[in-house]
Short mmCIF file of C-alpha atoms in Angstrom, two decimals:
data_model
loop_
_atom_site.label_atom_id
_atom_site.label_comp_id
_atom_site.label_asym_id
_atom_site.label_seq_id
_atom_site.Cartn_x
_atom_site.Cartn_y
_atom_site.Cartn_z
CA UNK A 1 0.50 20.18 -14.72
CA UNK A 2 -0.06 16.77 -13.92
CA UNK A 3 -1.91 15.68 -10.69
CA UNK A 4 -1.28 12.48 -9.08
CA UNK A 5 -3.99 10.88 -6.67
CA UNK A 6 -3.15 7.94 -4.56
CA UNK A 7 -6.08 5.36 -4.03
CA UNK A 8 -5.77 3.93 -0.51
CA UNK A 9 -7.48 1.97 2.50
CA UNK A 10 -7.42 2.86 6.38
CA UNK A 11 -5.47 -0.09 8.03
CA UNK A 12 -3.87 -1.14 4.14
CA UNK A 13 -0.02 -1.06 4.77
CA UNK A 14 1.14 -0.69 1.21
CA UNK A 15 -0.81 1.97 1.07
CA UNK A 16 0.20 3.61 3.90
CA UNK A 17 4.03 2.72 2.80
CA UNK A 18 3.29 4.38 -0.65
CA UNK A 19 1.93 7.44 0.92
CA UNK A 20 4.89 7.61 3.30
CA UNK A 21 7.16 7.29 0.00
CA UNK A 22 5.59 9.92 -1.38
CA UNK A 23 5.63 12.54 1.37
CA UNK A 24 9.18 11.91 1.92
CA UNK A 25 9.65 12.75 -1.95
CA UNK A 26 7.41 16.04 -1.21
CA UNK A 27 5.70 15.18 -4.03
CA UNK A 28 2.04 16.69 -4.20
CA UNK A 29 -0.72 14.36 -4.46
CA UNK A 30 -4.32 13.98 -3.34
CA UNK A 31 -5.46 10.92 -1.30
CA UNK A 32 -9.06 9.03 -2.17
CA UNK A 33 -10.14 6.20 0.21
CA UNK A 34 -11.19 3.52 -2.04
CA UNK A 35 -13.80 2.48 0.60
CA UNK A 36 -15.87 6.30 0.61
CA UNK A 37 -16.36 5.77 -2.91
CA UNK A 38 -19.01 3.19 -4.43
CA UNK A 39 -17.14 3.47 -8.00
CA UNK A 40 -13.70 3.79 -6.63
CA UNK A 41 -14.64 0.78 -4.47
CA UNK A 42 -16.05 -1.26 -7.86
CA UNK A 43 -12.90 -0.17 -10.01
CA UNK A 44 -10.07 -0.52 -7.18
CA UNK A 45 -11.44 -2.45 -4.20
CA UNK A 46 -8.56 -5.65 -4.20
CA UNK A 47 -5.74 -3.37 -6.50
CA UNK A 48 -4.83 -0.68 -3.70
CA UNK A 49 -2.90 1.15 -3.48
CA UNK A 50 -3.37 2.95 -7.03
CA UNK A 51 -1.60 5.83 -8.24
CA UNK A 52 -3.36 7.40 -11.27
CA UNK A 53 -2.75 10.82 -13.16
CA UNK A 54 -5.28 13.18 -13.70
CA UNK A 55 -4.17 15.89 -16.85
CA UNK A 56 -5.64 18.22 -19.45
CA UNK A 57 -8.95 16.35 -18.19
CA UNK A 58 -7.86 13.09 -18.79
CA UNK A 59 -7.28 10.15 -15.89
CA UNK A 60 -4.32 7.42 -16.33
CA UNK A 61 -3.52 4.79 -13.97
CA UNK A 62 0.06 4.08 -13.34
CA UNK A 63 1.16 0.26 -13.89
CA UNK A 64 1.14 -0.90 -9.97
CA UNK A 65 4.63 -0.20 -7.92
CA UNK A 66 6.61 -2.47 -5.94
CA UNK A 67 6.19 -1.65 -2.36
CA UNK A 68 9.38 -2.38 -1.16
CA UNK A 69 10.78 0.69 -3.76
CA UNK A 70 12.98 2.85 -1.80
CA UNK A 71 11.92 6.42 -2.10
CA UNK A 72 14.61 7.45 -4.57
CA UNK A 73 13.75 4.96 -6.77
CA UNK A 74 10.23 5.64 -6.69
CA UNK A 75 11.02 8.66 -7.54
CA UNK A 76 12.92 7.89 -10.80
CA UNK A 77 10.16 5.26 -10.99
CA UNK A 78 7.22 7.88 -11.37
CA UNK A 79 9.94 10.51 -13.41
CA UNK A 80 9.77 7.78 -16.09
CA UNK A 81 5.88 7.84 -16.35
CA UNK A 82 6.24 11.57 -16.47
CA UNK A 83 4.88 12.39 -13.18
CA UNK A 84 7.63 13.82 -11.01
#
């Protein structure tokens, strides 16, 4: 089964908007802060928020999301890169 992991920031607001999506959906996913990582922070540091999939040992990132997405849509959005 798929995992998704959202890359965020304390005090980013699409991030916390994305994460808010996503909890409303019920969708399980883990939560990195870009800034407690020193190679999260050189890969994503001006991109969050990231979504990426982690499956079968293997690590995608997701193309980025439009923040104004309503939830339902977000949810179709993610269905049709076979997350959700």
């Amino acid at each position: 089964m798929a995992e998704l992991v959202l890359i965020t920031r304390e005090g980013c607001c699409l991030c916390e908007g994305l994460e808010e999506k996503l909890l409303a959906l019920a969708l399980p996913f883990s939560r990195l802060d870009v800034d407690a990582d020193p190679q999260l922070l050189a890969r994503f540091d001006l991109e969050v928020p990231v979504l990426l999939v982690r499956e079968a040992g293997e690590e995608r990132q997701l193309p980025r999301v439009s923040p104004r997405l309503p939830a339902t849509q977000l949810h179709a959005w993610l269905k049709g890169h076979g997350v959700a």
